[in-house]
Short mmCIF file of C-alpha atoms and ligand atoms in Angstrom, two decimals:
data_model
loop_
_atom_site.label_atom_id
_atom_site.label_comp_id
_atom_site.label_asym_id
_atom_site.label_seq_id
_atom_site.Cartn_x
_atom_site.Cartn_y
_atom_site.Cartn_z
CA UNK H 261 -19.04 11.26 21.37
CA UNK H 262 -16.20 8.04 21.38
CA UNK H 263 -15.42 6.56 18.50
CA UNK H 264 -13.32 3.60 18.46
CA UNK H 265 -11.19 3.17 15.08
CA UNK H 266 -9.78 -0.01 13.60
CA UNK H 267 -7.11 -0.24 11.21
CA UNK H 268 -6.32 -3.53 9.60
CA UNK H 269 -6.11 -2.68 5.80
CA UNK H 270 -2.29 -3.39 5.54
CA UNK H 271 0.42 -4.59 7.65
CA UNK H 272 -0.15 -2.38 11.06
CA UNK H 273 -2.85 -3.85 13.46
CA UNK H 274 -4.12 -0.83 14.73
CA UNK H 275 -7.12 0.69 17.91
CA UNK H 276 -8.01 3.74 18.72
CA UNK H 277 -10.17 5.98 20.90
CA UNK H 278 -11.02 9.34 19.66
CA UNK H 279 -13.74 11.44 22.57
CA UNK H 280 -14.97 14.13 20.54
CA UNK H 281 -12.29 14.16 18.10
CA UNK H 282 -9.57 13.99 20.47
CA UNK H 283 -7.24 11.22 20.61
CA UNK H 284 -7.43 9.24 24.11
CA UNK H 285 -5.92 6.25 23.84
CA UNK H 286 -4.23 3.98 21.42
CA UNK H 287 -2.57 0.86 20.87
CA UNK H 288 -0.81 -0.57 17.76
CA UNK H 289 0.91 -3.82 17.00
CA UNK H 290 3.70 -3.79 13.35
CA UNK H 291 4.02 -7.01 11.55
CA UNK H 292 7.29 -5.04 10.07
CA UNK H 293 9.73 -7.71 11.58
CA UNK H 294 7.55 -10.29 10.20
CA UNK H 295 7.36 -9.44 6.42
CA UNK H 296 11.23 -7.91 6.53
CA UNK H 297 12.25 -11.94 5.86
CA UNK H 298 10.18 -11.99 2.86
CA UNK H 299 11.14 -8.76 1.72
CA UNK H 300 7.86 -7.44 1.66
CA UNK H 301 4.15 -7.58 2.79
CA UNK H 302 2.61 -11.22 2.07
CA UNK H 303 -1.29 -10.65 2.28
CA UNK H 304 -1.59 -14.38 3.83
CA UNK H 305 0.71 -13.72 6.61
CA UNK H 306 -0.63 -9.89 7.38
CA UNK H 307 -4.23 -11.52 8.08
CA UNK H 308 -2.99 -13.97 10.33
CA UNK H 309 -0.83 -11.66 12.40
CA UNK H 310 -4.01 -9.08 12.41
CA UNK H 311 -6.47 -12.59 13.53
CA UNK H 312 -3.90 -13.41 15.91
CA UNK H 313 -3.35 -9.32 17.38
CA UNK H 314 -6.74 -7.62 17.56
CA UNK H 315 -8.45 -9.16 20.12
CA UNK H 316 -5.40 -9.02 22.50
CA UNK H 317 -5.02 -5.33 21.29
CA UNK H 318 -8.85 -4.63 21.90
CA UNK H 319 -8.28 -5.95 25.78
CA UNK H 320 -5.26 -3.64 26.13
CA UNK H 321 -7.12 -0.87 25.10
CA UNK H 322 -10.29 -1.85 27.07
CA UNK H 323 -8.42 -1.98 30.04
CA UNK H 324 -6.64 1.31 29.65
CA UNK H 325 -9.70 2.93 28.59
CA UNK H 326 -13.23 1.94 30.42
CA UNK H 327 -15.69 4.32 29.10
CA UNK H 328 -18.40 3.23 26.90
CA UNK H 329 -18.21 3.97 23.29
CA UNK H 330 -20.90 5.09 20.99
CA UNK H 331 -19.24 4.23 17.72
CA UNK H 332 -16.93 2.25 15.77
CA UNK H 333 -15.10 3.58 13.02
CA UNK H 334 -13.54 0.69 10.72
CA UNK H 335 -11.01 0.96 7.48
CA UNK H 336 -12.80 -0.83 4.94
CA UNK H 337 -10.82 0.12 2.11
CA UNK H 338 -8.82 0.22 -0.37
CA UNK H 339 -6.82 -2.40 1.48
CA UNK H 340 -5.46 -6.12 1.46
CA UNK H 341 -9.01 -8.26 1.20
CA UNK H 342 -8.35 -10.49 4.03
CA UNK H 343 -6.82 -7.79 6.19
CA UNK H 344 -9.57 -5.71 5.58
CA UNK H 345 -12.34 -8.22 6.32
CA UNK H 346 -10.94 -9.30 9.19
CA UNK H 347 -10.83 -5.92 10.55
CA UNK H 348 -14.28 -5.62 9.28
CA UNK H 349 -15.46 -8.87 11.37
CA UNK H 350 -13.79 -7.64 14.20
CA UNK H 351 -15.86 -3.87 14.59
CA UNK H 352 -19.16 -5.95 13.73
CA UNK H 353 -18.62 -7.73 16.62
CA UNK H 354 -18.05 -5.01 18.73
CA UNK H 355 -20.32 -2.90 17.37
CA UNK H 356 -23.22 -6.11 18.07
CA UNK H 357 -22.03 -6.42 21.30
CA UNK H 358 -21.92 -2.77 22.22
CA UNK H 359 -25.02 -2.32 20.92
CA UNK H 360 -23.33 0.67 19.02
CA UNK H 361 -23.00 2.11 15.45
CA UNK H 362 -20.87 1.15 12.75
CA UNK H 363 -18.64 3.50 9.87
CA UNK H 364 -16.89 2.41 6.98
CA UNK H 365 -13.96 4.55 6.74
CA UNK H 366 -11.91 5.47 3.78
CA UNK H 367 -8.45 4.60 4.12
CA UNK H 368 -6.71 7.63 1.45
CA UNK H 369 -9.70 9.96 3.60
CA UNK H 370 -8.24 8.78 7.04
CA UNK H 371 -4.77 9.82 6.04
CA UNK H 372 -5.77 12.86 4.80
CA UNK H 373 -7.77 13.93 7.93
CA UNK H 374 -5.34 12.42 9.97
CA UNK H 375 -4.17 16.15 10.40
CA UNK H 376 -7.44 16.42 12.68
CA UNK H 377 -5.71 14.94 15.52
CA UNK H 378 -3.22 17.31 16.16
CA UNK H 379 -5.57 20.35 15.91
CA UNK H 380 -4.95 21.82 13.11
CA UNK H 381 -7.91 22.06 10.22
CA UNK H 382 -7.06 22.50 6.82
CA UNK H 383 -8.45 25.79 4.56
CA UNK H 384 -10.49 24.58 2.10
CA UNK H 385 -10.05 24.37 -0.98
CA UNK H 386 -7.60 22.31 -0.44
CA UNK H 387 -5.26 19.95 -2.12
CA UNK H 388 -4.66 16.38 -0.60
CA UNK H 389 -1.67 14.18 -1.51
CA UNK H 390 -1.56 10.26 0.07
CA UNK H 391 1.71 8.83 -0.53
CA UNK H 392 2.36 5.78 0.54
CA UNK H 393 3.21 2.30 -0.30
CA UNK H 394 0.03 1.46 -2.19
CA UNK H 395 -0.99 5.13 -3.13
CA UNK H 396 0.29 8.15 -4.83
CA UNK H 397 -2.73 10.15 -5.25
CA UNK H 398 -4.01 13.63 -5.58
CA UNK H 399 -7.31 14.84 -4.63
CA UNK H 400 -9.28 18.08 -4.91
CA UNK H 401 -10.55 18.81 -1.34
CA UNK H 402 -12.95 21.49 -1.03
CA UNK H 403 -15.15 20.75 1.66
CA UNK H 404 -15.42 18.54 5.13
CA UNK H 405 -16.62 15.22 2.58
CA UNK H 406 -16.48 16.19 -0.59
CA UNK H 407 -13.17 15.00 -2.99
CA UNK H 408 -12.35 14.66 -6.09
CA UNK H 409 -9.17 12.26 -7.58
CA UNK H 410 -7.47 14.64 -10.04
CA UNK H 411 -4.35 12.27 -10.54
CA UNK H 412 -2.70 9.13 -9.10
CA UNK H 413 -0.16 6.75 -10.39
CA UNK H 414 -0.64 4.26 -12.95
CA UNK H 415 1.78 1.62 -11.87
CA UNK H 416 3.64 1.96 -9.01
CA UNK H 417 3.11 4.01 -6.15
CA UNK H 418 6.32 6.30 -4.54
CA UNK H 419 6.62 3.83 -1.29
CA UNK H 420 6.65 0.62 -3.72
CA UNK H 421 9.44 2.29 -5.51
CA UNK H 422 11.44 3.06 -2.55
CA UNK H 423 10.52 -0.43 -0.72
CA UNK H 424 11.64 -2.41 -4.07
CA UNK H 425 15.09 0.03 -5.09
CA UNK H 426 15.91 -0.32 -0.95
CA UNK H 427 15.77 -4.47 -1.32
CA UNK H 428 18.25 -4.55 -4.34
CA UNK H 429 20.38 -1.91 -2.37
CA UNK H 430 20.06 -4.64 0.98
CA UNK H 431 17.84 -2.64 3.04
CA UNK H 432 15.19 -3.92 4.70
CA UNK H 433 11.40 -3.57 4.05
CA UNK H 434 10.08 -0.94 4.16
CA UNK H 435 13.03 1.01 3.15
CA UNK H 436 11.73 4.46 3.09
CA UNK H 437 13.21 6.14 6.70
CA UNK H 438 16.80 4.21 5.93
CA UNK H 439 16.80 5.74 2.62
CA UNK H 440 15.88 8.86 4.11
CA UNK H 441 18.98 8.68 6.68
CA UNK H 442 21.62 7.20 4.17
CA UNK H 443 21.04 10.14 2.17
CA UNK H 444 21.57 12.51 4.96
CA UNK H 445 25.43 11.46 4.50
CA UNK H 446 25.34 12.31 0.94
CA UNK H 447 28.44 14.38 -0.43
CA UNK H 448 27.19 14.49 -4.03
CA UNK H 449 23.99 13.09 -5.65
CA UNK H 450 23.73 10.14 -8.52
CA UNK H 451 21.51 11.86 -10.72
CA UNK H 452 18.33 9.44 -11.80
CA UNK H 453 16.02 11.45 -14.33
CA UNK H 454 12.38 12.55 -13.80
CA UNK H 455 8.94 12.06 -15.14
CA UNK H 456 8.02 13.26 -18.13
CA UNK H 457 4.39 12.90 -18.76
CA UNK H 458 1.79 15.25 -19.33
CA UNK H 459 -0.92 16.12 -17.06
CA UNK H 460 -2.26 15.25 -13.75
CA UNK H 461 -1.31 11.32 -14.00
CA UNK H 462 1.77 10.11 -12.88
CA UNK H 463 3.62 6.89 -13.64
CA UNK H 464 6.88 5.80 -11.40
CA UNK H 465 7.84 2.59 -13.09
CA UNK H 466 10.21 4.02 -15.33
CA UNK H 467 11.94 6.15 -12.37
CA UNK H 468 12.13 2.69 -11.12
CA UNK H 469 14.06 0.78 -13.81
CA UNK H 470 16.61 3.67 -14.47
CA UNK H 471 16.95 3.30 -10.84
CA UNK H 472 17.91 -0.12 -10.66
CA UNK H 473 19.53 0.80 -14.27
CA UNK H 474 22.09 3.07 -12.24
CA UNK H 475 22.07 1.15 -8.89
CA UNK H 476 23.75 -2.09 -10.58
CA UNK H 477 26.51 0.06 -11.76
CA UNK H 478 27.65 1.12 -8.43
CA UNK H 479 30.88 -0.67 -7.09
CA UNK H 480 31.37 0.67 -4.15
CA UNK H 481 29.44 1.42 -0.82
CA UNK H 482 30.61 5.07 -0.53
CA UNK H 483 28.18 5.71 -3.37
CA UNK H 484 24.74 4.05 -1.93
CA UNK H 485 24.75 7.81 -0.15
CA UNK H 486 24.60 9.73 -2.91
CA UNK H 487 22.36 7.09 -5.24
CA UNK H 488 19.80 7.35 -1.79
CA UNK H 489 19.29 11.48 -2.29
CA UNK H 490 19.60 11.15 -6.67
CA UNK H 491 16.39 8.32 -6.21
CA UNK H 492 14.38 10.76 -3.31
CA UNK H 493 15.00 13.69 -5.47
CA UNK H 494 14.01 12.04 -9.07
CA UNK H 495 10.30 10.69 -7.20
CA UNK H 496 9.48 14.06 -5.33
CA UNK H 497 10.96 16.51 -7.76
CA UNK H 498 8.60 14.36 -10.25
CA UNK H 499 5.77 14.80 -7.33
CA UNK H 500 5.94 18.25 -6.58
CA UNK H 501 5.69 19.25 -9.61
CA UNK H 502 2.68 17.69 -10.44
CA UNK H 503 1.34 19.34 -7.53
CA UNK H 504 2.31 22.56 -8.60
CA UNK H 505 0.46 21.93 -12.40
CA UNK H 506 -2.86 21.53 -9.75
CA UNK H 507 -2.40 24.59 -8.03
CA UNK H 508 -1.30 26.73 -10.90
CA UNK H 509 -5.13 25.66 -12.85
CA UNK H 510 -7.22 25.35 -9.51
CA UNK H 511 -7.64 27.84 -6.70
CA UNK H 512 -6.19 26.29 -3.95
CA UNK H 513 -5.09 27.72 -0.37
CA UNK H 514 -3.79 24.62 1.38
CA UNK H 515 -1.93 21.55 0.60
CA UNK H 516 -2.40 18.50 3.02
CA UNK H 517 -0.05 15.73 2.41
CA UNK H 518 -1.01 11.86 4.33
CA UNK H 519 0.72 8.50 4.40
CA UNK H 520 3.86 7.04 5.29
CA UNK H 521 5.82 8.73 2.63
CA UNK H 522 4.92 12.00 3.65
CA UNK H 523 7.19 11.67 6.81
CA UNK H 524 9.89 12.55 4.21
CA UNK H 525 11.90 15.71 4.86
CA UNK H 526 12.98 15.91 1.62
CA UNK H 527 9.49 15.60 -0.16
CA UNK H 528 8.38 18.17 2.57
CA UNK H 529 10.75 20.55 1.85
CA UNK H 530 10.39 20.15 -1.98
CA UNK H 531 6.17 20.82 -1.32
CA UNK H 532 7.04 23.60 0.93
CA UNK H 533 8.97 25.51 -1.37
CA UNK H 534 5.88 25.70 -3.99
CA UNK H 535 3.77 26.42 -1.25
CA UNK H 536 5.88 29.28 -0.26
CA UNK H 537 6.45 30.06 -4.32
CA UNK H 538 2.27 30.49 -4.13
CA UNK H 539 1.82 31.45 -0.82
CA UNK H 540 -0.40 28.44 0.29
CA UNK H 541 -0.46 26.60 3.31
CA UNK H 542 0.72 23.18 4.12
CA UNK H 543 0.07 20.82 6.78
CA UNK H 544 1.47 17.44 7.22
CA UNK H 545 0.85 15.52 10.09
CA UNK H 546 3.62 14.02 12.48
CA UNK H 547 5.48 10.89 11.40
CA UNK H 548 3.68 8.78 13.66
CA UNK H 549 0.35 9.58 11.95
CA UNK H 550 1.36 9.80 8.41
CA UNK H 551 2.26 5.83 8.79
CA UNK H 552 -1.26 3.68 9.06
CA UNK H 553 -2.67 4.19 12.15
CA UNK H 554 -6.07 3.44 13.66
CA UNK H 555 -6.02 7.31 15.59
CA UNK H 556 -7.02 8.69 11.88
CA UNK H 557 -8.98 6.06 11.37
CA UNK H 558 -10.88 7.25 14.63
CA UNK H 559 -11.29 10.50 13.92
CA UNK H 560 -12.27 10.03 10.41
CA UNK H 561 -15.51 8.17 11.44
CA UNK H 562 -16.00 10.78 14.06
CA UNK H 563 -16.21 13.62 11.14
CA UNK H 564 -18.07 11.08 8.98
CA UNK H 565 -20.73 10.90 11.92
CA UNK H 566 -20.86 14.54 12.29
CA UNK H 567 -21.39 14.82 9.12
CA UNK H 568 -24.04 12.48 8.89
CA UNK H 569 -22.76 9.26 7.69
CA UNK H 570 -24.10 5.60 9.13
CA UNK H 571 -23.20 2.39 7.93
CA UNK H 572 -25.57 -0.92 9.61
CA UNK H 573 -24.52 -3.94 10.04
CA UNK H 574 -24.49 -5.18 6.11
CA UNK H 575 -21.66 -3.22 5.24
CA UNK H 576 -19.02 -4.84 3.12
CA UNK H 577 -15.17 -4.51 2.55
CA UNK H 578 -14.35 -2.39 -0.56
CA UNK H 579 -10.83 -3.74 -1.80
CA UNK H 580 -10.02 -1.42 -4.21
CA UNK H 581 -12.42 1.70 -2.79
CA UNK H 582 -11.31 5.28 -4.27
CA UNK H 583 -12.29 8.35 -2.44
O1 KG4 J 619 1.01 4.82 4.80
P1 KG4 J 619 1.92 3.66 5.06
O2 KG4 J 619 2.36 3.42 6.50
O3 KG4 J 619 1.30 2.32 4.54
C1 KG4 J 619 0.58 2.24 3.33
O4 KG4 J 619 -0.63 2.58 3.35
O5 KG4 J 619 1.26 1.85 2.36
O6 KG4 J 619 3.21 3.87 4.14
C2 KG4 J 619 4.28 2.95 4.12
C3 KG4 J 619 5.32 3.45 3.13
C4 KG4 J 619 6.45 2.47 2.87
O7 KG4 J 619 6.64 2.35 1.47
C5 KG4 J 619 7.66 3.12 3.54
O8 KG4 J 619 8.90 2.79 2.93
C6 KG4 J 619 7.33 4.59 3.35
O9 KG4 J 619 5.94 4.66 3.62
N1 KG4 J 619 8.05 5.48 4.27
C7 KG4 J 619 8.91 6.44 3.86
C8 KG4 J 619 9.41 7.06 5.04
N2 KG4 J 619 8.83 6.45 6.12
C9 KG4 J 619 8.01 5.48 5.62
N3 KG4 J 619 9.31 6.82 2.63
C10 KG4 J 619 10.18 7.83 2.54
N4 KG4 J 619 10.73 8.45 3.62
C11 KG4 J 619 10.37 8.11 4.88
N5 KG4 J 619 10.91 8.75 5.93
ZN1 ZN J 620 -1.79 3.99 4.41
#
């Protein structure tokens, strides 16, 4: 079976080919260079860029790969509105034109799954963490379809966090890889305290403020090193051990981390350590499909076929869609 996936629920354009679950072909287009002027992504713009990209993308992609396809998978939330409906438009048209089915995909289920496309299948139960720049979620995953949200954030999201602390410190958006690499040159670390809350739930805006709190006492350059690793260690020390509180009440053998965030050595390490602590699993895809990308997108409405699932014609965009 070929599935082509679109991904337009943020700021990548994205296509994809996925025959029988394996990735084929792809083609993406970032409106990163775009947004970096305003600092960050302006839902008016990222619809216009994704009008302006798809169908030039789609031709790429049709021309690289002439098979016919029997499905299209499409990100229909959560998402920007006019990103997502635009995407939305797009795989209707195909799909009429095709003559061909439709999916509405899931976009925290596509990152999770996104491990698919490299091969490797996670043990249920599992437990799945999307962290990106709209999501900091945890979900109960026990079975091909079936989650549960045990605990997100209440405000902002890990990515947001990074993205807004990197624009006060001059980096552009997003600022999560240069963070990543400034603190590789760290000699000491700028301590920023944790979370304290109770529970499952998770809330990152007061991280944030004694971030900026700290930053704006800095004088001098030689410290934005140090500052980088205190902030990444505050958020996924916070993070990780949330995710240990799941797997110390649930019986859980994997952990499957998704989203852009999650290309993050130091949050890997961190999750890898209380994996190892309770001898679980952990798979995290590779940085290329932890960031949006229409390949998971793909090979989520492949499983969702498999399993069953078919969308028509009348289906809608879902702007704030959980899993
Ligand atoms: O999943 P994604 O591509 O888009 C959303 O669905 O939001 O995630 C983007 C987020 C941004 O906040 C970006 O700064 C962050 O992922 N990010 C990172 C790294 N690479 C990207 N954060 C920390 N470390 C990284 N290496
Ligand atoms: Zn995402």
């Amino acid at each position: 079976m070929i599935v082509l996936g679109i991904e337009t629920s943020c700021d990548d354009t994205g296509i994809a080919i996925v025959k029988d679950g394996i990735l084929v072909c792809e083609v993406r287009a970032t409106q990163e260079e775009i947004h970096k002027k305003f600092g960050g992504v302006v839902p008016e713009v990222a619809s216009r860029e994704h009008f302006r990209t798809l169908l030039p993308l789609y031709d790429v992609i049709r021309e690289k790969f002439k098979e016919k396809i029997d499905a299209v998978a499409v990100t229909v939330g959560p998402g920007l509105p006019g990103s997502l409906s635009l995407g939305l438009c797009f795989a209707k048209t195909i799909a009429l034109c095709e003559g061909v089915r439709i999916v509405g995909v899931n976009h925290l289920e596509a990152h999770l799954l996104a491990c698919l496309l490299e091969n490797r299948y996670p043990k249920f139960p599992c437990l799945g963490v999307v962290i990106s720049g709209g999501h900091t979620e945890m979900i109960l995953w026990s079975g091909w379809g079936v989650y549960k949200r045990i605990g997100w954030t209440v405000d902002d999201a890990i990515g947001e966090v990074i993205d807004k602390i990197g624009r006060e410190m001059g980096i552009s958006y997003p600022a999560g890889s240069e963070i990543e690499r400034l603190s590789l040159s760290a000699k000491g670390e700028i301590k920023i305290s944790k979370l304290k809350m109770e529970g499952y739930m998770m809330s990152f805006s007061g991280i944030k403020t004694a971030a900026l709190r700290t930053f704006r006492k800095i004088t001098s350059k030689n410290d934005y090193p140090a500052f980088a690793l205190g902030l990444q260690n505050s958020l996924f020390s916070s993070l990780s051990s949330k995710i240990e509180r799941v797997v110390e009440d649930y019986y859980i053998k994997e952990i499957v981390l998704g989203g852009g965030v999650a290309a993050n050595n130091i949050l890997k390490g961190k999750v890898a350590k209380v994996c190892r602590k309770h001898n679980l699993g952990m798979m995290v895809p590779s940085p290329k499909f932890c960031a949006d990308n229409a390949a998971m997108v793909a090979v989520c409405g492949y499983d969702m076929i498999l399993r069953g699932v078919s969308d028509d014609l009348s289906l809608d965009y879902k702007s704030d869609w959980k899993i």
